[in-house]
């Protein structure tokens, strides 16, 4: 039996990793959370208190753990200060295999925090699996949920295409690599790259109302999104992501999901159908 600690277990990908591990007889799961009681209620599995920024939580969290599903919380960008101490504790506690939720392009862009985490893990002598995921379809049902409900999606991506991936596929690949203890790096995308006009057409086909795409200027997006989010760092990251798409740098499609799972990745239409209730 391999004991897996899932960080980010209450998040978009981690919750599906917890679900997936439950179905694997040779794996046992513990969900790490800053609020383990709430996490246990939501996930119905063993939980442990864990906070990257609170070293006192490390010892119990990593006790008897052989494999780690590692999620960098979006708010923690200072890798050396906020992430590395926990990773060092995991190594000290005997963790052998780390499956890290990274981001597509982390191998060529040293400025993303994921690149620094990959580099630290590679030097630590662990077995590592890097899941370099494209943009999650779930951003449409979380961050952009209200807009889509109201029939208008405003992102400054122009006609640029994005190879959206369903977080459920990312989680399924994670569970497979944890079960088979497969190391290496995978670029995880959906089956095709779509521009936001096409995404809105897919959403309109599934919902009872039309969803229109508007392409605001970058300053306009920054101002209106900041009013909504009140978090400058988050809005800055969003602007960078949509600008990358606008420049045609987010459209690479790979076979990696298909290769690992032996089935095609989930497409945007299926994602929209499965999550229809989010926008009603
Ligand atoms: N969104 C995308 O399109 C996309 C694409 C590729 C890669 N990524 C990467 O995926 C990662 C985010 O994954 P996600 O979207 O699945 O997560 P998420 O939904 O944003 O959830 C964040 C998770 O982090 C946990 N967390 C927050 N602060 C924490 C702390 N101080 N210590 C321990 N845990 C903490 C939260 O758990 P508790 O509240 O229970 O503690 C929560 O489960 C990021 O690194 C992001 O860059 C995102």
PDB file of C-alpha atoms and ligand atoms in Angstrom:
ATOM      1  CA  UNK A   1       0.000   0.000   0.000  1.00  0.00           C
ATOM      2  CA  UNK A   2       1.409   3.408  -0.991  1.00  0.00           C
ATOM      3  CA  UNK A   3       0.320   6.310   1.185  1.00  0.00           C
ATOM      4  CA  UNK A   4      -0.255   9.473  -0.866  1.00  0.00           C
ATOM      5  CA  UNK A   5      -0.554  12.963   0.609  1.00  0.00           C
ATOM      6  CA  UNK A   6      -2.585  15.228  -1.667  1.00  0.00           C
ATOM      7  CA  UNK A   7      -1.905  18.944  -1.291  1.00  0.00           C
ATOM      8  CA  UNK A   8      -4.423  21.363  -2.795  1.00  0.00           C
ATOM      9  CA  UNK A   9      -6.922  18.591  -2.051  1.00  0.00           C
ATOM     10  CA  UNK A  10      -9.885  20.966  -1.832  1.00  0.00           C
ATOM     11  CA  UNK A  11      -8.913  22.692  -5.098  1.00  0.00           C
ATOM     12  CA  UNK A  12      -9.838  22.270  -8.750  1.00  0.00           C
ATOM     13  CA  UNK A  13      -7.470  19.386  -9.533  1.00  0.00           C
ATOM     14  CA  UNK A  14      -6.753  17.961  -6.066  1.00  0.00           C
ATOM     15  CA  UNK A  15     -10.370  17.063  -5.291  1.00  0.00           C
ATOM     16  CA  UNK A  16     -10.439  14.815  -8.372  1.00  0.00           C
ATOM     17  CA  UNK A  17      -7.072  13.306  -7.425  1.00  0.00           C
ATOM     18  CA  UNK A  18      -8.530  12.363  -4.029  1.00  0.00           C
ATOM     19  CA  UNK A  19     -11.574  10.827  -5.742  1.00  0.00           C
ATOM     20  CA  UNK A  20      -9.425   8.920  -8.207  1.00  0.00           C
ATOM     21  CA  UNK A  21      -7.093   7.488  -5.576  1.00  0.00           C
ATOM     22  CA  UNK A  22     -10.077   6.161  -3.648  1.00  0.00           C
ATOM     23  CA  UNK A  23     -10.720   3.750  -6.537  1.00  0.00           C
ATOM     24  CA  UNK A  24      -7.154   2.375  -6.548  1.00  0.00           C
ATOM     25  CA  UNK A  25      -6.725  -0.561  -4.143  1.00  0.00           C
ATOM     26  CA  UNK A  26      -2.942  -0.133  -3.774  1.00  0.00           C
ATOM     27  CA  UNK A  27      -3.093   3.558  -2.824  1.00  0.00           C
ATOM     28  CA  UNK A  28      -4.222   5.191   0.424  1.00  0.00           C
ATOM     29  CA  UNK A  29      -4.953   8.906   0.492  1.00  0.00           C
ATOM     30  CA  UNK A  30      -4.725  11.699   3.025  1.00  0.00           C
ATOM     31  CA  UNK A  31      -5.930  15.160   2.060  1.00  0.00           C
ATOM     32  CA  UNK A  32      -3.824  18.100   3.273  1.00  0.00           C
ATOM     33  CA  UNK A  33      -5.700  21.293   4.090  1.00  0.00           C
ATOM     34  CA  UNK A  34      -5.450  24.444   6.176  1.00  0.00           C
ATOM     35  CA  UNK A  35      -8.929  23.520   7.386  1.00  0.00           C
ATOM     36  CA  UNK A  36      -8.933  19.717   7.771  1.00  0.00           C
ATOM     37  CA  UNK A  37     -12.417  19.543   9.320  1.00  0.00           C
ATOM     38  CA  UNK A  38     -14.026  21.338   6.390  1.00  0.00           C
ATOM     39  CA  UNK A  39     -11.920  19.239   4.005  1.00  0.00           C
ATOM     40  CA  UNK A  40     -13.085  15.992   5.636  1.00  0.00           C
ATOM     41  CA  UNK A  41     -16.707  17.069   5.286  1.00  0.00           C
ATOM     42  CA  UNK A  42     -16.198  17.907   1.619  1.00  0.00           C
ATOM     43  CA  UNK A  43     -13.957  15.029   0.578  1.00  0.00           C
ATOM     44  CA  UNK A  44     -14.975  12.221   2.927  1.00  0.00           C
ATOM     45  CA  UNK A  45     -11.427  10.932   3.455  1.00  0.00           C
ATOM     46  CA  UNK A  46      -8.608  11.166   6.013  1.00  0.00           C
ATOM     47  CA  UNK A  47      -7.319  14.710   6.344  1.00  0.00           C
ATOM     48  CA  UNK A  48      -4.394  16.403   8.036  1.00  0.00           C
ATOM     49  CA  UNK A  49      -3.692  20.053   8.854  1.00  0.00           C
ATOM     50  CA  UNK A  50      -1.139  21.474   6.420  1.00  0.00           C
ATOM     51  CA  UNK A  51      -0.046  24.962   5.503  1.00  0.00           C
ATOM     52  CA  UNK A  52       3.025  25.604   3.344  1.00  0.00           C
ATOM     53  CA  UNK A  53       3.693  28.747   5.372  1.00  0.00           C
ATOM     54  CA  UNK A  54       3.422  27.064   8.806  1.00  0.00           C
ATOM     55  CA  UNK A  55       6.392  24.693   9.381  1.00  0.00           C
ATOM     56  CA  UNK A  56       4.764  23.322  12.546  1.00  0.00           C
ATOM     57  CA  UNK A  57       2.290  21.482  10.290  1.00  0.00           C
ATOM     58  CA  UNK A  58       4.961  19.607   8.274  1.00  0.00           C
ATOM     59  CA  UNK A  59       5.857  16.752  10.639  1.00  0.00           C
ATOM     60  CA  UNK A  60       2.383  15.244  11.030  1.00  0.00           C
ATOM     61  CA  UNK A  61       1.470  15.921   7.406  1.00  0.00           C
ATOM     62  CA  UNK A  62       4.454  14.012   5.973  1.00  0.00           C
ATOM     63  CA  UNK A  63       4.534  11.167   8.531  1.00  0.00           C
ATOM     64  CA  UNK A  64       4.480   7.765   6.751  1.00  0.00           C
ATOM     65  CA  UNK A  65       3.927   9.387   3.346  1.00  0.00           C
ATOM     66  CA  UNK A  66       5.582   7.709   0.349  1.00  0.00           C
ATOM     67  CA  UNK A  67       4.143   9.810  -2.465  1.00  0.00           C
ATOM     68  CA  UNK A  68       3.093  13.444  -2.692  1.00  0.00           C
ATOM     69  CA  UNK A  69       0.703  15.170  -5.091  1.00  0.00           C
ATOM     70  CA  UNK A  70       2.063  18.679  -5.017  1.00  0.00           C
ATOM     71  CA  UNK A  71      -0.009  21.776  -5.804  1.00  0.00           C
ATOM     72  CA  UNK A  72       1.503  25.233  -5.548  1.00  0.00           C
ATOM     73  CA  UNK A  73      -1.269  27.456  -4.160  1.00  0.00           C
ATOM     74  CA  UNK A  74      -1.762  30.303  -6.658  1.00  0.00           C
ATOM     75  CA  UNK A  75      -1.163  32.938  -3.953  1.00  0.00           C
ATOM     76  CA  UNK A  76       2.311  31.581  -3.101  1.00  0.00           C
ATOM     77  CA  UNK A  77       4.836  32.779  -5.669  1.00  0.00           C
ATOM     78  CA  UNK A  78       7.939  33.119  -3.521  1.00  0.00           C
ATOM     79  CA  UNK A  79       9.124  29.570  -3.980  1.00  0.00           C
ATOM     80  CA  UNK A  80      12.264  29.633  -1.868  1.00  0.00           C
ATOM     81  CA  UNK A  81      10.442  31.211   1.091  1.00  0.00           C
ATOM     82  CA  UNK A  82       6.994  29.609   0.868  1.00  0.00           C
ATOM     83  CA  UNK A  83       7.317  26.229  -0.895  1.00  0.00           C
ATOM     84  CA  UNK A  84      10.866  24.904  -0.514  1.00  0.00           C
ATOM     85  CA  UNK A  85      10.771  24.503   3.304  1.00  0.00           C
ATOM     86  CA  UNK A  86       7.832  22.103   3.013  1.00  0.00           C
ATOM     87  CA  UNK A  87       9.524  20.187   0.190  1.00  0.00           C
ATOM     88  CA  UNK A  88      12.701  19.852   2.233  1.00  0.00           C
ATOM     89  CA  UNK A  89      10.619  18.496   5.127  1.00  0.00           C
ATOM     90  CA  UNK A  90       8.958  16.010   2.772  1.00  0.00           C
ATOM     91  CA  UNK A  91      12.357  14.740   1.608  1.00  0.00           C
ATOM     92  CA  UNK A  92      13.542  14.514   5.226  1.00  0.00           C
ATOM     93  CA  UNK A  93      10.435  12.513   6.142  1.00  0.00           C
ATOM     94  CA  UNK A  94      11.161   9.933   3.445  1.00  0.00           C
ATOM     95  CA  UNK A  95       8.783  10.922   0.629  1.00  0.00           C
ATOM     96  CA  UNK A  96      10.016   9.091  -2.482  1.00  0.00           C
ATOM     97  CA  UNK A  97       7.807  10.176  -5.393  1.00  0.00           C
ATOM     98  CA  UNK A  98       6.429  13.672  -6.104  1.00  0.00           C
ATOM     99  CA  UNK A  99       3.808  14.295  -8.775  1.00  0.00           C
ATOM    100  CA  UNK A 100       3.813  18.043  -9.294  1.00  0.00           C
ATOM    101  CA  UNK A 101       0.990  20.035 -10.894  1.00  0.00           C
ATOM    102  CA  UNK A 102       3.069  22.335 -13.080  1.00  0.00           C
ATOM    103  CA  UNK A 103       2.137  24.560 -15.999  1.00  0.00           C
ATOM    104  CA  UNK A 104       2.688  24.136 -19.728  1.00  0.00           C
ATOM    105  CA  UNK A 105       5.839  25.992 -20.758  1.00  0.00           C
ATOM    106  CA  UNK A 106       7.537  25.682 -17.353  1.00  0.00           C
ATOM    107  CA  UNK A 107      10.448  23.955 -19.088  1.00  0.00           C
ATOM    108  CA  UNK A 108      11.152  27.010 -21.260  1.00  0.00           C
ATOM    109  CA  UNK A 109       9.977  29.906 -19.054  1.00  0.00           C
ATOM    110  CA  UNK A 110      12.189  30.300 -15.975  1.00  0.00           C
ATOM    111  CA  UNK A 111      10.031  33.177 -14.679  1.00  0.00           C
ATOM    112  CA  UNK A 112       7.051  31.067 -13.608  1.00  0.00           C
ATOM    113  CA  UNK A 113       7.268  29.768 -10.015  1.00  0.00           C
ATOM    114  CA  UNK A 114       6.599  26.248 -11.298  1.00  0.00           C
ATOM    115  CA  UNK A 115       9.965  26.284 -13.098  1.00  0.00           C
ATOM    116  CA  UNK A 116      11.765  26.958  -9.824  1.00  0.00           C
ATOM    117  CA  UNK A 117       9.837  24.185  -8.082  1.00  0.00           C
ATOM    118  CA  UNK A 118      10.618  21.719 -10.888  1.00  0.00           C
ATOM    119  CA  UNK A 119      14.272  22.661 -10.690  1.00  0.00           C
ATOM    120  CA  UNK A 120      14.381  22.188  -6.886  1.00  0.00           C
ATOM    121  CA  UNK A 121      12.650  18.806  -7.120  1.00  0.00           C
ATOM    122  CA  UNK A 122      14.938  17.626  -9.918  1.00  0.00           C
ATOM    123  CA  UNK A 123      17.987  18.426  -7.785  1.00  0.00           C
ATOM    124  CA  UNK A 124      16.559  16.744  -4.670  1.00  0.00           C
ATOM    125  CA  UNK A 125      17.124  13.184  -5.858  1.00  0.00           C
ATOM    126  CA  UNK A 126      13.423  12.291  -5.745  1.00  0.00           C
ATOM    127  CA  UNK A 127      11.386  10.387  -8.292  1.00  0.00           C
ATOM    128  CA  UNK A 128       9.512  13.196 -10.035  1.00  0.00           C
ATOM    129  CA  UNK A 129       6.561  13.483 -12.390  1.00  0.00           C
ATOM    130  CA  UNK A 130       5.864  16.940 -13.788  1.00  0.00           C
ATOM    131  CA  UNK A 131       2.322  17.473 -15.085  1.00  0.00           C
ATOM    132  CA  UNK A 132       2.607  20.635 -17.178  1.00  0.00           C
ATOM    133  CA  UNK A 133      -1.027  21.512 -17.658  1.00  0.00           C
ATOM    134  CA  UNK A 134      -2.556  23.904 -20.159  1.00  0.00           C
ATOM    135  CA  UNK A 135      -5.306  26.359 -19.144  1.00  0.00           C
ATOM    136  CA  UNK A 136      -8.105  24.607 -17.230  1.00  0.00           C
ATOM    137  CA  UNK A 137     -11.609  24.506 -18.730  1.00  0.00           C
ATOM    138  CA  UNK A 138     -12.758  24.937 -15.122  1.00  0.00           C
ATOM    139  CA  UNK A 139     -11.710  28.614 -15.274  1.00  0.00           C
ATOM    140  CA  UNK A 140     -14.908  29.040 -17.302  1.00  0.00           C
ATOM    141  CA  UNK A 141     -17.069  27.622 -14.491  1.00  0.00           C
ATOM    142  CA  UNK A 142     -15.238  29.370 -11.632  1.00  0.00           C
ATOM    143  CA  UNK A 143     -13.450  32.643 -12.423  1.00  0.00           C
ATOM    144  CA  UNK A 144     -15.731  33.490 -15.381  1.00  0.00           C
ATOM    145  CA  UNK A 145     -18.897  31.868 -14.068  1.00  0.00           C
ATOM    146  CA  UNK A 146     -20.899  35.051 -13.417  1.00  0.00           C
ATOM    147  CA  UNK A 147     -20.027  36.627 -16.750  1.00  0.00           C
ATOM    148  CA  UNK A 148     -21.020  33.522 -18.681  1.00  0.00           C
ATOM    149  CA  UNK A 149     -24.231  33.338 -16.670  1.00  0.00           C
ATOM    150  CA  UNK A 150     -24.908  36.901 -17.807  1.00  0.00           C
ATOM    151  CA  UNK A 151     -24.200  36.071 -21.451  1.00  0.00           C
ATOM    152  CA  UNK A 152     -20.863  37.814 -22.015  1.00  0.00           C
ATOM    153  CA  UNK A 153     -17.261  36.680 -21.646  1.00  0.00           C
ATOM    154  CA  UNK A 154     -14.672  39.474 -21.656  1.00  0.00           C
ATOM    155  CA  UNK A 155     -10.997  38.460 -21.867  1.00  0.00           C
ATOM    156  CA  UNK A 156      -8.210  40.228 -23.801  1.00  0.00           C
ATOM    157  CA  UNK A 157      -7.204  37.182 -25.849  1.00  0.00           C
ATOM    158  CA  UNK A 158      -8.083  38.492 -29.338  1.00  0.00           C
ATOM    159  CA  UNK A 159      -8.385  35.629 -31.807  1.00  0.00           C
ATOM    160  CA  UNK A 160      -5.702  33.634 -30.050  1.00  0.00           C
ATOM    161  CA  UNK A 161      -6.395  29.988 -29.405  1.00  0.00           C
ATOM    162  CA  UNK A 162      -5.919  28.021 -26.169  1.00  0.00           C
ATOM    163  CA  UNK A 163      -5.538  24.239 -25.817  1.00  0.00           C
ATOM    164  CA  UNK A 164      -7.926  24.103 -22.799  1.00  0.00           C
ATOM    165  CA  UNK A 165      -7.627  20.958 -20.663  1.00  0.00           C
ATOM    166  CA  UNK A 166     -10.238  19.560 -18.273  1.00  0.00           C
ATOM    167  CA  UNK A 167      -8.867  19.404 -14.701  1.00  0.00           C
ATOM    168  CA  UNK A 168     -10.475  15.963 -14.439  1.00  0.00           C
ATOM    169  CA  UNK A 169      -8.047  14.717 -17.098  1.00  0.00           C
ATOM    170  CA  UNK A 170      -5.105  16.300 -15.282  1.00  0.00           C
ATOM    171  CA  UNK A 171      -6.205  14.514 -12.099  1.00  0.00           C
ATOM    172  CA  UNK A 172      -6.682  11.206 -13.925  1.00  0.00           C
ATOM    173  CA  UNK A 173      -3.119  11.432 -15.277  1.00  0.00           C
ATOM    174  CA  UNK A 174      -1.889  12.224 -11.767  1.00  0.00           C
ATOM    175  CA  UNK A 175      -3.608   9.167 -10.309  1.00  0.00           C
ATOM    176  CA  UNK A 176      -2.264   6.950 -13.108  1.00  0.00           C
ATOM    177  CA  UNK A 177       1.317   8.119 -12.565  1.00  0.00           C
ATOM    178  CA  UNK A 178       0.967   7.713  -8.796  1.00  0.00           C
ATOM    179  CA  UNK A 179      -0.326   4.163  -9.257  1.00  0.00           C
ATOM    180  CA  UNK A 180       2.308   3.120 -11.783  1.00  0.00           C
ATOM    181  CA  UNK A 181       5.006   5.280 -10.201  1.00  0.00           C
ATOM    182  CA  UNK A 182       5.789   6.711 -13.616  1.00  0.00           C
ATOM    183  CA  UNK A 183       8.309   9.541 -13.704  1.00  0.00           C
ATOM    184  CA  UNK A 184       8.978  12.134 -16.413  1.00  0.00           C
ATOM    185  CA  UNK A 185       7.252  15.235 -17.760  1.00  0.00           C
ATOM    186  CA  UNK A 186       3.898  15.486 -19.530  1.00  0.00           C
ATOM    187  CA  UNK A 187       2.376  18.429 -21.401  1.00  0.00           C
ATOM    188  CA  UNK A 188      -1.346  18.049 -20.711  1.00  0.00           C
ATOM    189  CA  UNK A 189      -3.799  19.674 -23.127  1.00  0.00           C
ATOM    190  CA  UNK A 190      -7.282  19.075 -24.405  1.00  0.00           C
ATOM    191  CA  UNK A 191      -7.958  17.599 -27.848  1.00  0.00           C
ATOM    192  CA  UNK A 192      -7.951  20.941 -29.720  1.00  0.00           C
ATOM    193  CA  UNK A 193      -7.120  24.621 -29.414  1.00  0.00           C
ATOM    194  CA  UNK A 194     -10.081  27.023 -29.516  1.00  0.00           C
ATOM    195  CA  UNK A 195     -10.372  30.800 -29.605  1.00  0.00           C
ATOM    196  CA  UNK A 196     -12.845  32.456 -27.242  1.00  0.00           C
ATOM    197  CA  UNK A 197     -15.422  32.970 -29.991  1.00  0.00           C
ATOM    198  CA  UNK A 198     -15.492  29.212 -30.482  1.00  0.00           C
ATOM    199  CA  UNK A 199     -15.641  28.623 -26.717  1.00  0.00           C
ATOM    200  CA  UNK A 200     -18.659  30.942 -26.482  1.00  0.00           C
ATOM    201  CA  UNK A 201     -20.340  29.113 -29.352  1.00  0.00           C
ATOM    202  CA  UNK A 202     -19.832  25.809 -27.522  1.00  0.00           C
ATOM    203  CA  UNK A 203     -21.253  27.290 -24.313  1.00  0.00           C
ATOM    204  CA  UNK A 204     -24.232  28.805 -26.164  1.00  0.00           C
ATOM    205  CA  UNK A 205     -25.004  25.421 -27.726  1.00  0.00           C
ATOM    206  CA  UNK A 206     -25.216  23.791 -24.301  1.00  0.00           C
ATOM    207  CA  UNK A 207     -26.883  26.589 -22.303  1.00  0.00           C
ATOM    208  CA  UNK A 208     -30.338  28.084 -22.751  1.00  0.00           C
ATOM    209  CA  UNK A 209     -28.879  31.507 -23.458  1.00  0.00           C
ATOM    210  CA  UNK A 210     -26.316  32.944 -25.883  1.00  0.00           C
ATOM    211  CA  UNK A 211     -22.843  33.779 -24.639  1.00  0.00           C
ATOM    212  CA  UNK A 212     -20.988  36.498 -26.571  1.00  0.00           C
ATOM    213  CA  UNK A 213     -17.241  37.025 -26.578  1.00  0.00           C
ATOM    214  CA  UNK A 214     -15.933  40.557 -26.164  1.00  0.00           C
ATOM    215  CA  UNK A 215     -12.238  41.353 -26.459  1.00  0.00           C
ATOM    216  CA  UNK A 216     -11.521  44.330 -24.181  1.00  0.00           C
ATOM    217  CA  UNK A 217      -8.287  46.301 -24.372  1.00  0.00           C
ATOM    218  CA  UNK A 218      -5.714  45.269 -21.781  1.00  0.00           C
ATOM    219  CA  UNK A 219      -6.138  48.454 -19.648  1.00  0.00           C
ATOM    220  CA  UNK A 220      -9.913  48.099 -19.728  1.00  0.00           C
ATOM    221  CA  UNK A 221      -9.645  44.444 -18.684  1.00  0.00           C
ATOM    222  CA  UNK A 222      -7.226  45.301 -15.868  1.00  0.00           C
ATOM    223  CA  UNK A 223      -9.490  48.009 -14.445  1.00  0.00           C
ATOM    224  CA  UNK A 224     -12.772  46.098 -14.683  1.00  0.00           C
ATOM    225  CA  UNK A 225     -11.283  42.844 -13.439  1.00  0.00           C
ATOM    226  CA  UNK A 226      -9.548  44.564 -10.525  1.00  0.00           C
ATOM    227  CA  UNK A 227     -12.907  46.051  -9.492  1.00  0.00           C
ATOM    228  CA  UNK A 228     -14.289  42.506  -9.471  1.00  0.00           C
ATOM    229  CA  UNK A 229     -11.399  40.598  -7.869  1.00  0.00           C
ATOM    230  CA  UNK A 230      -9.727  43.265  -5.700  1.00  0.00           C
ATOM    231  CA  UNK A 231      -6.482  41.287  -6.079  1.00  0.00           C
ATOM    232  CA  UNK A 232      -3.866  42.982  -8.248  1.00  0.00           C
ATOM    233  CA  UNK A 233      -1.513  39.978  -8.359  1.00  0.00           C
ATOM    234  CA  UNK A 234      -4.302  37.665  -9.544  1.00  0.00           C
ATOM    235  CA  UNK A 235      -5.465  40.138 -12.190  1.00  0.00           C
ATOM    236  CA  UNK A 236      -1.853  40.549 -13.372  1.00  0.00           C
ATOM    237  CA  UNK A 237      -1.504  36.784 -13.809  1.00  0.00           C
ATOM    238  CA  UNK A 238      -4.816  36.666 -15.696  1.00  0.00           C
ATOM    239  CA  UNK A 239      -3.685  39.483 -18.005  1.00  0.00           C
ATOM    240  CA  UNK A 240      -0.419  37.639 -18.701  1.00  0.00           C
ATOM    241  CA  UNK A 241      -2.274  34.403 -19.479  1.00  0.00           C
ATOM    242  CA  UNK A 242      -4.711  36.069 -21.913  1.00  0.00           C
ATOM    243  CA  UNK A 243      -1.907  38.054 -23.554  1.00  0.00           C
ATOM    244  CA  UNK A 244      -0.001  34.806 -24.077  1.00  0.00           C
ATOM    245  CA  UNK A 245      -3.092  33.401 -25.799  1.00  0.00           C
ATOM    246  CA  UNK A 246      -3.506  36.586 -27.867  1.00  0.00           C
ATOM    247  CA  UNK A 247       0.073  36.198 -29.110  1.00  0.00           C
ATOM    248  CA  UNK A 248      -0.683  32.664 -30.291  1.00  0.00           C
ATOM    249  CA  UNK A 249       1.519  31.039 -27.643  1.00  0.00           C
ATOM    250  CA  UNK A 250      -1.158  28.963 -25.861  1.00  0.00           C
ATOM    251  CA  UNK A 251      -2.362  26.797 -28.713  1.00  0.00           C
ATOM    252  CA  UNK A 252      -0.061  23.790 -28.624  1.00  0.00           C
ATOM    253  CA  UNK A 253      -1.989  20.504 -28.535  1.00  0.00           C
ATOM    254  CA  UNK A 254      -0.282  17.309 -27.389  1.00  0.00           C
ATOM    255  CA  UNK A 255      -1.160  13.598 -27.226  1.00  0.00           C
ATOM    256  CA  UNK A 256       0.040  13.154 -23.655  1.00  0.00           C
ATOM    257  CA  UNK A 257      -3.389  12.776 -22.005  1.00  0.00           C
ATOM    258  CA  UNK A 258      -4.385  10.219 -24.643  1.00  0.00           C
ATOM    259  CA  UNK A 259      -1.098   8.345 -24.304  1.00  0.00           C
ATOM    260  CA  UNK A 260      -1.277   8.049 -20.516  1.00  0.00           C
ATOM    261  CA  UNK A 261      -5.019   7.374 -20.185  1.00  0.00           C
ATOM    262  CA  UNK A 262      -5.506   5.423 -23.414  1.00  0.00           C
ATOM    263  CA  UNK A 263      -8.554   7.537 -24.270  1.00  0.00           C
ATOM    264  CA  UNK A 264      -8.989  10.969 -25.865  1.00  0.00           C
ATOM    265  CA  UNK A 265      -9.009  14.021 -23.591  1.00  0.00           C
ATOM    266  CA  UNK A 266     -12.347  15.624 -22.643  1.00  0.00           C
ATOM    267  CA  UNK A 267     -13.397  18.385 -25.068  1.00  0.00           C
ATOM    268  CA  UNK A 268     -14.938  21.783 -24.240  1.00  0.00           C
ATOM    269  CA  UNK A 269     -18.420  20.718 -25.384  1.00  0.00           C
ATOM    270  CA  UNK A 270     -18.426  17.750 -22.984  1.00  0.00           C
ATOM    271  CA  UNK A 271     -17.005  19.893 -20.187  1.00  0.00           C
ATOM    272  CA  UNK A 272     -19.782  22.460 -20.768  1.00  0.00           C
ATOM    273  CA  UNK A 273     -22.479  19.773 -20.778  1.00  0.00           C
ATOM    274  CA  UNK A 274     -21.138  18.186 -17.584  1.00  0.00           C
ATOM    275  CA  UNK A 275     -20.964  21.554 -15.815  1.00  0.00           C
ATOM    276  CA  UNK A 276     -24.105  23.140 -17.256  1.00  0.00           C
ATOM    277  CA  UNK A 277     -25.605  23.733 -13.799  1.00  0.00           C
ATOM    278  CA  UNK A 278     -22.729  26.102 -12.928  1.00  0.00           C
ATOM    279  CA  UNK A 279     -24.065  28.726 -15.349  1.00  0.00           C
ATOM    280  CA  UNK A 280     -27.823  28.374 -14.758  1.00  0.00           C
TER     281      UNK A 280
HETATM  282  N1  LIG B   1      -5.937  27.515 -13.515  1.00  0.00           N
HETATM  283  C1  LIG B   1      -5.288  27.032 -14.556  1.00  0.00           C
HETATM  284  O1  LIG B   1      -5.745  27.118 -15.704  1.00  0.00           O
HETATM  285  C2  LIG B   1      -3.955  26.332 -14.339  1.00  0.00           C
HETATM  286  C3  LIG B   1      -3.326  25.705 -15.405  1.00  0.00           C
HETATM  287  C4  LIG B   1      -2.093  25.057 -15.190  1.00  0.00           C
HETATM  288  C5  LIG B   1      -1.525  25.045 -13.922  1.00  0.00           C
HETATM  289  N2  LIG B   1      -2.173  25.684 -12.897  1.00  0.00           N
HETATM  290  C6  LIG B   1      -1.556  25.670 -11.565  1.00  0.00           C
HETATM  291  O2  LIG B   1      -2.347  24.871 -10.705  1.00  0.00           O
HETATM  292  C7  LIG B   1      -2.133  25.305  -9.343  1.00  0.00           C
HETATM  293  C8  LIG B   1      -3.465  25.491  -8.649  1.00  0.00           C
HETATM  294  O3  LIG B   1      -4.173  24.282  -8.671  1.00  0.00           O
HETATM  295  P1  LIG B   1      -5.750  24.239  -8.498  1.00  0.00           P
HETATM  296  O4  LIG B   1      -6.355  25.193  -9.495  1.00  0.00           O
HETATM  297  O5  LIG B   1      -6.162  22.821  -8.513  1.00  0.00           O
HETATM  298  O6  LIG B   1      -5.927  24.844  -7.040  1.00  0.00           O
HETATM  299  P2  LIG B   1      -7.050  25.877  -6.518  1.00  0.00           P
HETATM  300  O7  LIG B   1      -8.396  25.416  -6.973  1.00  0.00           O
HETATM  301  O8  LIG B   1      -6.584  27.252  -6.841  1.00  0.00           O
HETATM  302  O9  LIG B   1      -6.980  25.650  -4.955  1.00  0.00           O
HETATM  303  C9  LIG B   1      -5.863  26.035  -4.185  1.00  0.00           C
HETATM  304  C10 LIG B   1      -5.568  24.935  -3.170  1.00  0.00           C
HETATM  305  O10 LIG B   1      -4.416  25.331  -2.429  1.00  0.00           O
HETATM  306  C11 LIG B   1      -4.660  25.114  -1.057  1.00  0.00           C
HETATM  307  N3  LIG B   1      -3.909  26.157  -0.331  1.00  0.00           N
HETATM  308  C12 LIG B   1      -4.045  27.486  -0.436  1.00  0.00           C
HETATM  309  N4  LIG B   1      -3.156  28.109   0.358  1.00  0.00           N
HETATM  310  C13 LIG B   1      -2.458  27.127   0.982  1.00  0.00           C
HETATM  311  C14 LIG B   1      -1.379  27.124   1.930  1.00  0.00           C
HETATM  312  N5  LIG B   1      -0.859  28.267   2.415  1.00  0.00           N
HETATM  313  N6  LIG B   1      -0.888  25.930   2.346  1.00  0.00           N
HETATM  314  C15 LIG B   1      -1.426  24.769   1.893  1.00  0.00           C
HETATM  315  N7  LIG B   1      -2.422  24.699   0.988  1.00  0.00           N
HETATM  316  C16 LIG B   1      -2.925  25.879   0.539  1.00  0.00           C
HETATM  317  C17 LIG B   1      -6.151  25.216  -0.845  1.00  0.00           C
HETATM  318  O11 LIG B   1      -6.492  24.306   0.183  1.00  0.00           O
HETATM  319  P3  LIG B   1      -7.126  24.695   1.612  1.00  0.00           P
HETATM  320  O12 LIG B   1      -7.877  25.983   1.449  1.00  0.00           O
HETATM  321  O13 LIG B   1      -8.009  23.519   1.909  1.00  0.00           O
HETATM  322  O14 LIG B   1      -5.953  24.783   2.529  1.00  0.00           O
HETATM  323  C18 LIG B   1      -6.694  24.715  -2.176  1.00  0.00           C
HETATM  324  O15 LIG B   1      -6.957  23.335  -2.127  1.00  0.00           O
HETATM  325  C19 LIG B   1      -1.336  26.604  -9.427  1.00  0.00           C
HETATM  326  O16 LIG B   1       0.010  26.373  -9.150  1.00  0.00           O
HETATM  327  C20 LIG B   1      -1.538  27.024 -10.877  1.00  0.00           C
HETATM  328  O17 LIG B   1      -0.497  27.847 -11.343  1.00  0.00           O
HETATM  329  C21 LIG B   1      -3.378  26.308 -13.066  1.00  0.00           C
END
